[in-house]
PDB file of C-alpha atoms in Angstrom:
ATOM      1  CA  UNK A   2       0.498 -21.639  24.519  1.00  0.00           C
ATOM      2  CA  UNK A   3      -2.304 -23.807  25.909  1.00  0.00           C
ATOM      3  CA  UNK A   4      -5.821 -23.303  24.602  1.00  0.00           C
ATOM      4  CA  UNK A   5      -8.152 -21.810  27.151  1.00  0.00           C
ATOM      5  CA  UNK A   6     -11.195 -23.789  28.230  1.00  0.00           C
ATOM      6  CA  UNK A   7     -13.462 -21.210  26.561  1.00  0.00           C
ATOM      7  CA  UNK A   8     -11.834 -21.776  23.171  1.00  0.00           C
ATOM      8  CA  UNK A   9     -12.050 -25.559  23.542  1.00  0.00           C
ATOM      9  CA  UNK A  10     -15.710 -25.255  24.495  1.00  0.00           C
ATOM     10  CA  UNK A  11     -16.424 -22.959  21.558  1.00  0.00           C
ATOM     11  CA  UNK A  12     -14.754 -25.383  19.146  1.00  0.00           C
ATOM     12  CA  UNK A  13     -16.894 -28.245  20.425  1.00  0.00           C
ATOM     13  CA  UNK A  14     -19.999 -26.104  19.960  1.00  0.00           C
ATOM     14  CA  UNK A  15     -18.819 -25.360  16.453  1.00  0.00           C
ATOM     15  CA  UNK A  16     -18.567 -29.054  15.542  1.00  0.00           C
ATOM     16  CA  UNK A  17     -21.976 -29.796  17.049  1.00  0.00           C
ATOM     17  CA  UNK A  18     -23.538 -26.842  15.256  1.00  0.00           C
ATOM     18  CA  UNK A  19     -22.085 -27.847  11.891  1.00  0.00           C
ATOM     19  CA  UNK A  20     -23.556 -31.321  12.204  1.00  0.00           C
ATOM     20  CA  UNK A  21     -27.049 -30.115  13.099  1.00  0.00           C
ATOM     21  CA  UNK A  22     -27.668 -26.891  11.172  1.00  0.00           C
ATOM     22  CA  UNK A  23     -29.057 -26.878   7.644  1.00  0.00           C
ATOM     23  CA  UNK A  24     -27.523 -23.687   6.288  1.00  0.00           C
ATOM     24  CA  UNK A  25     -23.751 -23.695   5.770  1.00  0.00           C
ATOM     25  CA  UNK A  26     -23.445 -20.148   4.492  1.00  0.00           C
ATOM     26  CA  UNK A  27     -25.697 -18.920   7.287  1.00  0.00           C
ATOM     27  CA  UNK A  28     -23.606 -20.858   9.821  1.00  0.00           C
ATOM     28  CA  UNK A  29     -20.275 -19.553   8.607  1.00  0.00           C
ATOM     29  CA  UNK A  30     -21.499 -15.980   8.297  1.00  0.00           C
ATOM     30  CA  UNK A  31     -23.630 -15.747  11.451  1.00  0.00           C
ATOM     31  CA  UNK A  32     -22.414 -18.263  14.050  1.00  0.00           C
ATOM     32  CA  UNK A  33     -20.727 -16.594  17.009  1.00  0.00           C
ATOM     33  CA  UNK A  34     -19.411 -19.877  18.469  1.00  0.00           C
ATOM     34  CA  UNK A  35     -16.937 -20.705  15.702  1.00  0.00           C
ATOM     35  CA  UNK A  36     -14.249 -21.922  18.055  1.00  0.00           C
ATOM     36  CA  UNK A  37     -11.954 -18.952  17.660  1.00  0.00           C
ATOM     37  CA  UNK A  38      -9.303 -18.458  15.043  1.00  0.00           C
ATOM     38  CA  UNK A  39      -6.532 -19.702  17.319  1.00  0.00           C
ATOM     39  CA  UNK A  40      -8.244 -22.997  18.159  1.00  0.00           C
ATOM     40  CA  UNK A  41      -9.257 -23.604  14.538  1.00  0.00           C
ATOM     41  CA  UNK A  42      -5.715 -23.277  13.209  1.00  0.00           C
ATOM     42  CA  UNK A  43      -4.241 -25.261  16.112  1.00  0.00           C
ATOM     43  CA  UNK A  44      -6.652 -28.109  15.404  1.00  0.00           C
ATOM     44  CA  UNK A  45      -5.674 -28.107  11.719  1.00  0.00           C
ATOM     45  CA  UNK A  46      -1.966 -28.195  12.489  1.00  0.00           C
ATOM     46  CA  UNK A  47      -2.536 -31.087  14.905  1.00  0.00           C
ATOM     47  CA  UNK A  48      -4.495 -32.994  12.255  1.00  0.00           C
ATOM     48  CA  UNK A  49      -1.900 -32.461   9.540  1.00  0.00           C
ATOM     49  CA  UNK A  50       0.939 -33.478  11.863  1.00  0.00           C
ATOM     50  CA  UNK A  51      -0.934 -36.694  12.614  1.00  0.00           C
ATOM     51  CA  UNK A  52      -1.733 -37.555   9.001  1.00  0.00           C
ATOM     52  CA  UNK A  53       1.629 -37.304   7.226  1.00  0.00           C
ATOM     53  CA  UNK A  54      -0.041 -38.384   3.994  1.00  0.00           C
ATOM     54  CA  UNK A  55      -0.830 -36.747   0.676  1.00  0.00           C
ATOM     55  CA  UNK A  56      -4.044 -38.679   0.066  1.00  0.00           C
ATOM     56  CA  UNK A  57      -6.772 -38.888   2.632  1.00  0.00           C
ATOM     57  CA  UNK A  58     -10.521 -38.479   3.051  1.00  0.00           C
ATOM     58  CA  UNK A  59     -11.865 -34.952   3.351  1.00  0.00           C
ATOM     59  CA  UNK A  60     -13.854 -34.251   6.498  1.00  0.00           C
ATOM     60  CA  UNK A  61     -17.074 -32.248   6.661  1.00  0.00           C
ATOM     61  CA  UNK A  62     -15.264 -29.655   8.796  1.00  0.00           C
ATOM     62  CA  UNK A  63     -11.610 -29.612   7.822  1.00  0.00           C
ATOM     63  CA  UNK A  64      -8.502 -27.537   7.369  1.00  0.00           C
ATOM     64  CA  UNK A  65      -5.857 -28.401   4.774  1.00  0.00           C
ATOM     65  CA  UNK A  66      -2.285 -27.226   5.117  1.00  0.00           C
ATOM     66  CA  UNK A  67      -0.624 -30.033   3.132  1.00  0.00           C
ATOM     67  CA  UNK A  68      -1.164 -30.149  -0.601  1.00  0.00           C
ATOM     68  CA  UNK A  69      -2.479 -33.414  -1.991  1.00  0.00           C
ATOM     69  CA  UNK A  70      -5.556 -35.309  -3.135  1.00  0.00           C
ATOM     70  CA  UNK A  71      -8.631 -35.389  -0.906  1.00  0.00           C
ATOM     71  CA  UNK A  72     -11.874 -37.297  -1.396  1.00  0.00           C
ATOM     72  CA  UNK A  73     -15.225 -36.723   0.250  1.00  0.00           C
ATOM     73  CA  UNK A  74     -17.963 -39.375   0.193  1.00  0.00           C
ATOM     74  CA  UNK A  75     -21.105 -38.700   2.194  1.00  0.00           C
ATOM     75  CA  UNK A  76     -22.149 -41.511   4.516  1.00  0.00           C
ATOM     76  CA  UNK A  77     -25.320 -39.576   5.370  1.00  0.00           C
ATOM     77  CA  UNK A  78     -26.734 -36.153   4.437  1.00  0.00           C
ATOM     78  CA  UNK A  79     -24.072 -33.509   5.058  1.00  0.00           C
ATOM     79  CA  UNK A  80     -25.815 -30.152   4.883  1.00  0.00           C
ATOM     80  CA  UNK A  81     -23.232 -27.741   6.308  1.00  0.00           C
ATOM     81  CA  UNK A  82     -19.615 -28.500   5.457  1.00  0.00           C
ATOM     82  CA  UNK A  83     -16.533 -26.330   4.950  1.00  0.00           C
ATOM     83  CA  UNK A  84     -12.822 -26.868   4.426  1.00  0.00           C
ATOM     84  CA  UNK A  85     -10.335 -24.087   5.161  1.00  0.00           C
ATOM     85  CA  UNK A  86      -7.193 -24.235   3.021  1.00  0.00           C
ATOM     86  CA  UNK A  87      -3.909 -22.505   3.884  1.00  0.00           C
ATOM     87  CA  UNK A  88      -0.456 -22.376   2.263  1.00  0.00           C
ATOM     88  CA  UNK A  89       2.826 -20.677   3.134  1.00  0.00           C
ATOM     89  CA  UNK A  90       3.000 -16.852   3.006  1.00  0.00           C
ATOM     90  CA  UNK A  91       4.842 -16.866  -0.344  1.00  0.00           C
ATOM     91  CA  UNK A  92       2.345 -19.181  -2.033  1.00  0.00           C
ATOM     92  CA  UNK A  93      -1.109 -19.143  -3.589  1.00  0.00           C
ATOM     93  CA  UNK A  94      -3.535 -22.046  -3.765  1.00  0.00           C
ATOM     94  CA  UNK A  95      -4.787 -24.055  -6.730  1.00  0.00           C
ATOM     95  CA  UNK A  96      -7.946 -26.109  -6.135  1.00  0.00           C
ATOM     96  CA  UNK A  97      -9.486 -28.463  -8.679  1.00  0.00           C
ATOM     97  CA  UNK A  98     -12.692 -30.468  -8.350  1.00  0.00           C
ATOM     98  CA  UNK A  99     -13.058 -33.831 -10.090  1.00  0.00           C
ATOM     99  CA  UNK A 100     -15.169 -36.999  -9.943  1.00  0.00           C
ATOM    100  CA  UNK A 101     -18.103 -34.933  -8.721  1.00  0.00           C
ATOM    101  CA  UNK A 102     -21.325 -36.829  -8.090  1.00  0.00           C
ATOM    102  CA  UNK A 103     -23.836 -34.438  -6.557  1.00  0.00           C
ATOM    103  CA  UNK A 104     -27.378 -33.399  -7.455  1.00  0.00           C
ATOM    104  CA  UNK A 105     -27.468 -29.634  -7.931  1.00  0.00           C
ATOM    105  CA  UNK A 106     -31.209 -29.733  -8.676  1.00  0.00           C
ATOM    106  CA  UNK A 107     -31.833 -31.271  -5.235  1.00  0.00           C
ATOM    107  CA  UNK A 108     -30.002 -28.473  -3.439  1.00  0.00           C
ATOM    108  CA  UNK A 109     -26.493 -29.916  -3.375  1.00  0.00           C
ATOM    109  CA  UNK A 110     -23.655 -27.471  -4.022  1.00  0.00           C
ATOM    110  CA  UNK A 111     -19.888 -27.043  -3.978  1.00  0.00           C
ATOM    111  CA  UNK A 112     -18.439 -23.534  -3.896  1.00  0.00           C
ATOM    112  CA  UNK A 113     -14.824 -22.398  -3.724  1.00  0.00           C
ATOM    113  CA  UNK A 114     -14.113 -19.019  -2.137  1.00  0.00           C
ATOM    114  CA  UNK A 115     -11.037 -16.869  -2.773  1.00  0.00           C
ATOM    115  CA  UNK A 116     -10.126 -16.208   0.857  1.00  0.00           C
ATOM    116  CA  UNK A 117     -11.710 -17.164   4.165  1.00  0.00           C
ATOM    117  CA  UNK A 118     -15.194 -16.445   5.542  1.00  0.00           C
ATOM    118  CA  UNK A 119     -15.637 -16.735   9.279  1.00  0.00           C
ATOM    119  CA  UNK A 120     -18.306 -15.306  11.605  1.00  0.00           C
ATOM    120  CA  UNK A 121     -19.656 -13.077   8.847  1.00  0.00           C
ATOM    121  CA  UNK A 122     -16.231 -11.602   8.065  1.00  0.00           C
ATOM    122  CA  UNK A 123     -14.072 -12.095   4.985  1.00  0.00           C
ATOM    123  CA  UNK A 124     -10.312 -12.226   4.672  1.00  0.00           C
ATOM    124  CA  UNK A 125      -9.022 -10.386   2.777  1.00  0.00           C
ATOM    125  CA  UNK A 126     -11.607  -7.707   3.367  1.00  0.00           C
ATOM    126  CA  UNK A 127     -13.586  -6.370   0.428  1.00  0.00           C
ATOM    127  CA  UNK A 128     -11.498  -3.174   0.633  1.00  0.00           C
ATOM    128  CA  UNK A 129      -8.229  -5.063   0.118  1.00  0.00           C
ATOM    129  CA  UNK A 130      -9.166  -7.776  -2.387  1.00  0.00           C
ATOM    130  CA  UNK A 131      -8.762  -7.202  -6.159  1.00  0.00           C
ATOM    131  CA  UNK A 132     -12.068  -8.936  -6.967  1.00  0.00           C
ATOM    132  CA  UNK A 133     -15.640  -7.937  -6.191  1.00  0.00           C
ATOM    133  CA  UNK A 134     -17.304 -10.084  -3.492  1.00  0.00           C
ATOM    134  CA  UNK A 135     -19.410 -12.140  -5.933  1.00  0.00           C
ATOM    135  CA  UNK A 136     -16.385 -12.707  -8.190  1.00  0.00           C
ATOM    136  CA  UNK A 137     -14.552 -14.475  -5.372  1.00  0.00           C
ATOM    137  CA  UNK A 138     -16.893 -17.500  -5.533  1.00  0.00           C
ATOM    138  CA  UNK A 139     -16.472 -20.395  -7.986  1.00  0.00           C
ATOM    139  CA  UNK A 140     -19.727 -22.376  -8.127  1.00  0.00           C
ATOM    140  CA  UNK A 141     -19.606 -25.945  -9.409  1.00  0.00           C
ATOM    141  CA  UNK A 142     -23.342 -26.022 -10.086  1.00  0.00           C
ATOM    142  CA  UNK A 143     -23.077 -22.955 -12.331  1.00  0.00           C
ATOM    143  CA  UNK A 144     -20.298 -24.480 -14.407  1.00  0.00           C
ATOM    144  CA  UNK A 145     -20.697 -26.665 -17.508  1.00  0.00           C
ATOM    145  CA  UNK A 146     -17.205 -28.189 -17.285  1.00  0.00           C
ATOM    146  CA  UNK A 147     -16.531 -31.647 -15.855  1.00  0.00           C
ATOM    147  CA  UNK A 148     -13.714 -30.265 -13.750  1.00  0.00           C
ATOM    148  CA  UNK A 149     -13.804 -26.914 -11.976  1.00  0.00           C
ATOM    149  CA  UNK A 150     -10.588 -25.173 -10.952  1.00  0.00           C
ATOM    150  CA  UNK A 151      -9.835 -22.035  -8.973  1.00  0.00           C
ATOM    151  CA  UNK A 152      -6.650 -20.158  -8.075  1.00  0.00           C
ATOM    152  CA  UNK A 153      -6.544 -17.969  -4.989  1.00  0.00           C
ATOM    153  CA  UNK A 154      -5.180 -14.422  -4.817  1.00  0.00           C
ATOM    154  CA  UNK A 155      -3.448 -15.114  -1.498  1.00  0.00           C
ATOM    155  CA  UNK A 156      -2.336 -18.032   0.675  1.00  0.00           C
ATOM    156  CA  UNK A 157      -5.825 -18.941   1.942  1.00  0.00           C
ATOM    157  CA  UNK A 158      -8.975 -20.266   0.296  1.00  0.00           C
ATOM    158  CA  UNK A 159     -11.957 -22.339   1.349  1.00  0.00           C
ATOM    159  CA  UNK A 160     -14.599 -24.655  -0.001  1.00  0.00           C
ATOM    160  CA  UNK A 161     -18.259 -24.862   1.045  1.00  0.00           C
ATOM    161  CA  UNK A 162     -20.357 -27.917   0.209  1.00  0.00           C
ATOM    162  CA  UNK A 163     -23.752 -29.460   0.903  1.00  0.00           C
ATOM    163  CA  UNK A 164     -24.627 -33.023  -0.109  1.00  0.00           C
ATOM    164  CA  UNK A 165     -27.948 -34.705   0.599  1.00  0.00           C
ATOM    165  CA  UNK A 166     -27.543 -38.256  -0.712  1.00  0.00           C
ATOM    166  CA  UNK A 167     -25.276 -40.900   0.835  1.00  0.00           C
ATOM    167  CA  UNK A 168     -22.431 -42.161  -1.396  1.00  0.00           C
ATOM    168  CA  UNK A 169     -22.367 -38.846  -3.279  1.00  0.00           C
ATOM    169  CA  UNK A 170     -19.223 -36.784  -3.177  1.00  0.00           C
ATOM    170  CA  UNK A 171     -16.210 -35.356  -4.999  1.00  0.00           C
ATOM    171  CA  UNK A 172     -12.433 -35.252  -5.130  1.00  0.00           C
ATOM    172  CA  UNK A 173     -10.296 -32.183  -4.490  1.00  0.00           C
ATOM    173  CA  UNK A 174      -6.747 -31.584  -5.687  1.00  0.00           C
ATOM    174  CA  UNK A 175      -4.858 -28.991  -3.647  1.00  0.00           C
ATOM    175  CA  UNK A 176      -1.600 -27.556  -5.022  1.00  0.00           C
ATOM    176  CA  UNK A 177       0.625 -24.766  -3.728  1.00  0.00           C
ATOM    177  CA  UNK A 178       2.062 -22.321  -6.287  1.00  0.00           C
ATOM    178  CA  UNK A 179       4.847 -19.776  -5.863  1.00  0.00           C
ATOM    179  CA  UNK A 180       3.740 -16.158  -5.446  1.00  0.00           C
ATOM    180  CA  UNK A 181       6.530 -13.649  -6.258  1.00  0.00           C
ATOM    181  CA  UNK A 182       4.736 -10.697  -4.618  1.00  0.00           C
ATOM    182  CA  UNK A 183       2.679 -11.962  -1.660  1.00  0.00           C
ATOM    183  CA  UNK A 184      -0.148  -9.691  -0.554  1.00  0.00           C
ATOM    184  CA  UNK A 185      -2.798 -10.397   2.090  1.00  0.00           C
ATOM    185  CA  UNK A 186      -1.214 -13.245   4.011  1.00  0.00           C
ATOM    186  CA  UNK A 187      -2.600 -15.389   6.805  1.00  0.00           C
ATOM    187  CA  UNK A 188       0.282 -16.680   8.933  1.00  0.00           C
ATOM    188  CA  UNK A 189       0.309 -20.304  10.078  1.00  0.00           C
ATOM    189  CA  UNK A 190       2.979 -19.576  12.662  1.00  0.00           C
ATOM    190  CA  UNK A 191       2.897 -17.366  15.772  1.00  0.00           C
ATOM    191  CA  UNK A 192       6.578 -16.503  15.325  1.00  0.00           C
ATOM    192  CA  UNK A 193       8.665 -15.307  12.402  1.00  0.00           C
ATOM    193  CA  UNK A 194       9.567 -12.372  10.198  1.00  0.00           C
ATOM    194  CA  UNK A 195       8.329 -11.080   6.868  1.00  0.00           C
ATOM    195  CA  UNK A 196       8.748  -8.299   4.307  1.00  0.00           C
ATOM    196  CA  UNK A 197       5.811  -6.907   2.327  1.00  0.00           C
ATOM    197  CA  UNK A 198       6.509  -4.937  -0.848  1.00  0.00           C
ATOM    198  CA  UNK A 199       4.072  -2.975  -3.013  1.00  0.00           C
ATOM    199  CA  UNK A 200       5.773  -1.723  -6.213  1.00  0.00           C
ATOM    200  CA  UNK A 201       3.927   1.191  -7.862  1.00  0.00           C
ATOM    201  CA  UNK A 202       0.465  -0.284  -7.327  1.00  0.00           C
ATOM    202  CA  UNK A 203      -2.560   1.317  -5.700  1.00  0.00           C
ATOM    203  CA  UNK A 204      -3.496  -1.446  -3.273  1.00  0.00           C
ATOM    204  CA  UNK A 205      -3.451  -2.559   0.345  1.00  0.00           C
ATOM    205  CA  UNK A 206      -1.686  -5.638   1.722  1.00  0.00           C
ATOM    206  CA  UNK A 207      -2.217  -7.214   5.140  1.00  0.00           C
ATOM    207  CA  UNK A 208      -0.222  -9.783   7.079  1.00  0.00           C
ATOM    208  CA  UNK A 209      -2.592 -11.455   9.535  1.00  0.00           C
ATOM    209  CA  UNK A 210      -1.301 -13.408  12.544  1.00  0.00           C
ATOM    210  CA  UNK A 211      -4.054 -15.409  14.216  1.00  0.00           C
ATOM    211  CA  UNK A 212      -2.435 -15.238  17.637  1.00  0.00           C
ATOM    212  CA  UNK A 213      -1.792 -12.621  20.334  1.00  0.00           C
ATOM    213  CA  UNK A 214       1.734 -11.467  19.495  1.00  0.00           C
ATOM    214  CA  UNK A 215       4.396  -8.832  19.917  1.00  0.00           C
ATOM    215  CA  UNK A 216       5.201  -7.121  16.621  1.00  0.00           C
ATOM    216  CA  UNK A 217       8.460  -5.284  15.996  1.00  0.00           C
ATOM    217  CA  UNK A 218       8.823  -3.196  12.858  1.00  0.00           C
ATOM    218  CA  UNK A 219      12.490  -3.344  11.820  1.00  0.00           C
ATOM    219  CA  UNK A 220      12.371  -1.375   8.570  1.00  0.00           C
ATOM    220  CA  UNK A 221       9.871   0.842   6.791  1.00  0.00           C
ATOM    221  CA  UNK A 222      10.453   2.432   3.409  1.00  0.00           C
ATOM    222  CA  UNK A 223       7.689   4.634   2.018  1.00  0.00           C
ATOM    223  CA  UNK A 224       7.844   6.774  -1.099  1.00  0.00           C
ATOM    224  CA  UNK A 225      10.797   5.179  -2.899  1.00  0.00           C
ATOM    225  CA  UNK A 226      10.820   6.032  -6.601  1.00  0.00           C
ATOM    226  CA  UNK A 227      12.700   4.432  -9.479  1.00  0.00           C
ATOM    227  CA  UNK A 228      13.081   7.817 -11.216  1.00  0.00           C
ATOM    228  CA  UNK A 229      15.228   9.444  -8.505  1.00  0.00           C
ATOM    229  CA  UNK A 230      12.277  11.626  -7.569  1.00  0.00           C
ATOM    230  CA  UNK A 231      12.688  13.322  -4.212  1.00  0.00           C
ATOM    231  CA  UNK A 232       9.546  12.922  -2.129  1.00  0.00           C
ATOM    232  CA  UNK A 233       8.739  15.536   0.517  1.00  0.00           C
ATOM    233  CA  UNK A 234       9.571  14.099   3.955  1.00  0.00           C
ATOM    234  CA  UNK A 235       6.640  12.914   6.037  1.00  0.00           C
ATOM    235  CA  UNK A 236       6.320  12.802   9.759  1.00  0.00           C
ATOM    236  CA  UNK A 237       4.485  10.569  12.153  1.00  0.00           C
ATOM    237  CA  UNK A 238       1.110  11.895  13.194  1.00  0.00           C
ATOM    238  CA  UNK A 239      -2.256  10.637  14.340  1.00  0.00           C
ATOM    239  CA  UNK A 240      -4.253   9.568  11.313  1.00  0.00           C
ATOM    240  CA  UNK A 241      -1.754   8.668   8.604  1.00  0.00           C
ATOM    241  CA  UNK A 242      -4.549   7.714   6.209  1.00  0.00           C
ATOM    242  CA  UNK A 243      -4.362  11.155   4.654  1.00  0.00           C
ATOM    243  CA  UNK A 244      -0.798  10.521   3.497  1.00  0.00           C
ATOM    244  CA  UNK A 245      -1.755   7.809   0.986  1.00  0.00           C
ATOM    245  CA  UNK A 246       1.284   5.674   1.858  1.00  0.00           C
ATOM    246  CA  UNK A 247       1.536   4.257   5.371  1.00  0.00           C
ATOM    247  CA  UNK A 248       1.614   1.144   7.538  1.00  0.00           C
ATOM    248  CA  UNK A 249      -0.798   0.421  10.364  1.00  0.00           C
ATOM    249  CA  UNK A 250      -0.983  -2.123  13.160  1.00  0.00           C
ATOM    250  CA  UNK A 251      -4.420  -3.578  13.876  1.00  0.00           C
ATOM    251  CA  UNK A 252      -5.891  -5.846  16.542  1.00  0.00           C
ATOM    252  CA  UNK A 253      -9.208  -7.656  16.693  1.00  0.00           C
ATOM    253  CA  UNK A 254     -11.053 -10.922  17.163  1.00  0.00           C
ATOM    254  CA  UNK A 255     -12.260 -11.406  13.586  1.00  0.00           C
ATOM    255  CA  UNK A 256     -10.630 -11.659  10.163  1.00  0.00           C
ATOM    256  CA  UNK A 257     -11.947  -8.516   8.424  1.00  0.00           C
ATOM    257  CA  UNK A 258      -9.236  -5.851   8.729  1.00  0.00           C
ATOM    258  CA  UNK A 259     -11.752  -3.060   8.095  1.00  0.00           C
ATOM    259  CA  UNK A 260     -13.489  -3.973  11.381  1.00  0.00           C
ATOM    260  CA  UNK A 261     -10.366  -4.214  13.528  1.00  0.00           C
ATOM    261  CA  UNK A 262      -9.066  -1.837  16.165  1.00  0.00           C
ATOM    262  CA  UNK A 263      -6.294   0.544  14.933  1.00  0.00           C
ATOM    263  CA  UNK A 264      -3.327   0.277  17.290  1.00  0.00           C
ATOM    264  CA  UNK A 265      -0.791   2.523  15.542  1.00  0.00           C
ATOM    265  CA  UNK A 266       0.058   3.969  12.140  1.00  0.00           C
ATOM    266  CA  UNK A 267       3.323   5.200  10.647  1.00  0.00           C
ATOM    267  CA  UNK A 268       3.870   7.228   7.507  1.00  0.00           C
ATOM    268  CA  UNK A 269       7.575   7.966   7.368  1.00  0.00           C
ATOM    269  CA  UNK A 270      10.609   5.878   6.379  1.00  0.00           C
ATOM    270  CA  UNK A 271      12.933   4.707   9.108  1.00  0.00           C
ATOM    271  CA  UNK A 272      14.482   1.658  10.767  1.00  0.00           C
ATOM    272  CA  UNK A 273      13.772   0.156  14.195  1.00  0.00           C
ATOM    273  CA  UNK A 274      10.437   1.917  14.301  1.00  0.00           C
ATOM    274  CA  UNK A 275       8.101   0.312  16.767  1.00  0.00           C
ATOM    275  CA  UNK A 276       7.547  -2.619  19.089  1.00  0.00           C
ATOM    276  CA  UNK A 277       4.060  -3.383  20.304  1.00  0.00           C
ATOM    277  CA  UNK A 278       2.154  -6.158  22.056  1.00  0.00           C
ATOM    278  CA  UNK A 279      -1.323  -6.934  20.750  1.00  0.00           C
ATOM    279  CA  UNK A 280      -3.360  -9.260  22.968  1.00  0.00           C
ATOM    280  CA  UNK A 281      -6.030 -10.166  20.411  1.00  0.00           C
ATOM    281  CA  UNK A 282      -6.998 -13.315  18.528  1.00  0.00           C
ATOM    282  CA  UNK A 283      -5.822 -11.577  15.357  1.00  0.00           C
ATOM    283  CA  UNK A 284      -2.883  -9.168  14.986  1.00  0.00           C
ATOM    284  CA  UNK A 285      -2.310  -7.462  11.631  1.00  0.00           C
ATOM    285  CA  UNK A 286       0.376  -5.445   9.856  1.00  0.00           C
ATOM    286  CA  UNK A 287      -1.306  -3.565   6.973  1.00  0.00           C
ATOM    287  CA  UNK A 288       0.579  -1.699   4.246  1.00  0.00           C
ATOM    288  CA  UNK A 289      -1.359   0.922   2.261  1.00  0.00           C
ATOM    289  CA  UNK A 290       0.005   2.244  -1.027  1.00  0.00           C
ATOM    290  CA  UNK A 291      -1.077   5.120  -3.255  1.00  0.00           C
ATOM    291  CA  UNK A 292       0.543   3.499  -6.296  1.00  0.00           C
ATOM    292  CA  UNK A 293       3.000   6.351  -6.805  1.00  0.00           C
ATOM    293  CA  UNK A 294       5.977   4.764  -5.070  1.00  0.00           C
ATOM    294  CA  UNK A 295       7.641   1.532  -3.993  1.00  0.00           C
ATOM    295  CA  UNK A 296       6.612   0.815  -0.404  1.00  0.00           C
ATOM    296  CA  UNK A 297       8.140  -1.825   1.849  1.00  0.00           C
ATOM    297  CA  UNK A 298       7.796  -2.912   5.479  1.00  0.00           C
ATOM    298  CA  UNK A 299       9.830  -5.533   7.355  1.00  0.00           C
ATOM    299  CA  UNK A 300       8.743  -6.864  10.747  1.00  0.00           C
ATOM    300  CA  UNK A 301       9.259  -9.618  13.286  1.00  0.00           C
ATOM    301  CA  UNK A 302       6.614 -11.213  15.502  1.00  0.00           C
ATOM    302  CA  UNK A 303       6.473 -13.635  18.418  1.00  0.00           C
ATOM    303  CA  UNK A 304       3.759 -15.283  20.480  1.00  0.00           C
ATOM    304  CA  UNK A 305       2.954 -13.564  23.763  1.00  0.00           C
ATOM    305  CA  UNK A 306       3.698 -15.561  26.890  1.00  0.00           C
ATOM    306  CA  UNK A 307       0.792 -16.536  29.109  1.00  0.00           C
ATOM    307  CA  UNK A 308       1.699 -13.872  31.657  1.00  0.00           C
ATOM    308  CA  UNK A 309       1.672 -11.216  28.914  1.00  0.00           C
ATOM    309  CA  UNK A 310      -1.907 -11.894  27.861  1.00  0.00           C
ATOM    310  CA  UNK A 311      -4.764  -9.629  29.007  1.00  0.00           C
ATOM    311  CA  UNK A 312      -5.876 -10.615  32.503  1.00  0.00           C
ATOM    312  CA  UNK A 313      -9.409  -9.254  32.169  1.00  0.00           C
ATOM    313  CA  UNK A 314     -11.696  -9.831  29.223  1.00  0.00           C
ATOM    314  CA  UNK A 315     -14.776  -7.675  29.278  1.00  0.00           C
ATOM    315  CA  UNK A 316     -17.368  -6.989  26.626  1.00  0.00           C
ATOM    316  CA  UNK A 317     -15.647  -4.144  24.815  1.00  0.00           C
ATOM    317  CA  UNK A 318     -12.997  -4.646  22.154  1.00  0.00           C
ATOM    318  CA  UNK A 319     -10.652  -2.217  23.897  1.00  0.00           C
ATOM    319  CA  UNK A 320     -10.703  -4.317  27.071  1.00  0.00           C
ATOM    320  CA  UNK A 321     -10.724  -7.667  25.319  1.00  0.00           C
ATOM    321  CA  UNK A 322      -7.760  -6.789  23.083  1.00  0.00           C
ATOM    322  CA  UNK A 323      -5.478  -5.058  25.567  1.00  0.00           C
ATOM    323  CA  UNK A 324      -2.451  -3.599  23.786  1.00  0.00           C
ATOM    324  CA  UNK A 325       0.828  -2.076  24.851  1.00  0.00           C
TER     325      UNK A 325
END
């Protein structure tokens, strides 16, 4: 699918804004012209396909999808930089800083975040992440070690940095590690299939697709027990949140699932359940578990064709994210 002119324009504004603003955290958390999730990921995939290398310089605004060794050296003051890191759905991310030459006392910093922050929204949301918000940051300037390492809880992470002096910088080692039970996934692809499983844990898992897509649920198993316990049958009704174990489809134009528009929810086990088109920048399958059972959902997704996208985009979320 071709990027719309509005997304290209927003991305250009994003690059200009990053080079001129003095507050990175303020930019990431407040800027409304971030370029859109779709354009950001498309740009990263284009960059990685062009590079085909495992060692390269790190850019002030970057996205890393290939593990390797990256080095940043400031040629001038760089006051608002960020690198988004993404791995495959069944992987987590290991990031390690080394050869750091920055002046923390002069206001320089390097921070690693467990997840993504974009337009004031966090993925995974604070409701779905196992750590408290402040625990998700690893701050180089607060550490006494020569090397600082961080391991993500999901397949995305990011690094914020600000460097005032030319020739200062750092090196970053990015490794992908196998994750046997993926939870809270950001998909790199607009097409594919996936199965999320939550075994006897009270938690929520989301699969986020940063494209307008059609989602087809092919299997849903809620309330399975390993002790042959018979669970009372549940039915589909409006507002499955009261059941404790359910799956919901969400649509929105940000990354925080708690702020997205609920499209549908299901709270009974079956196969071939639902097929729905979500014309938003972000489409999400979210599995909620009470911790009493083994819950599983399998789904397929594909990118909407141009003629399937919403034809009118007004100011309200309902109109902007037309769904079927």
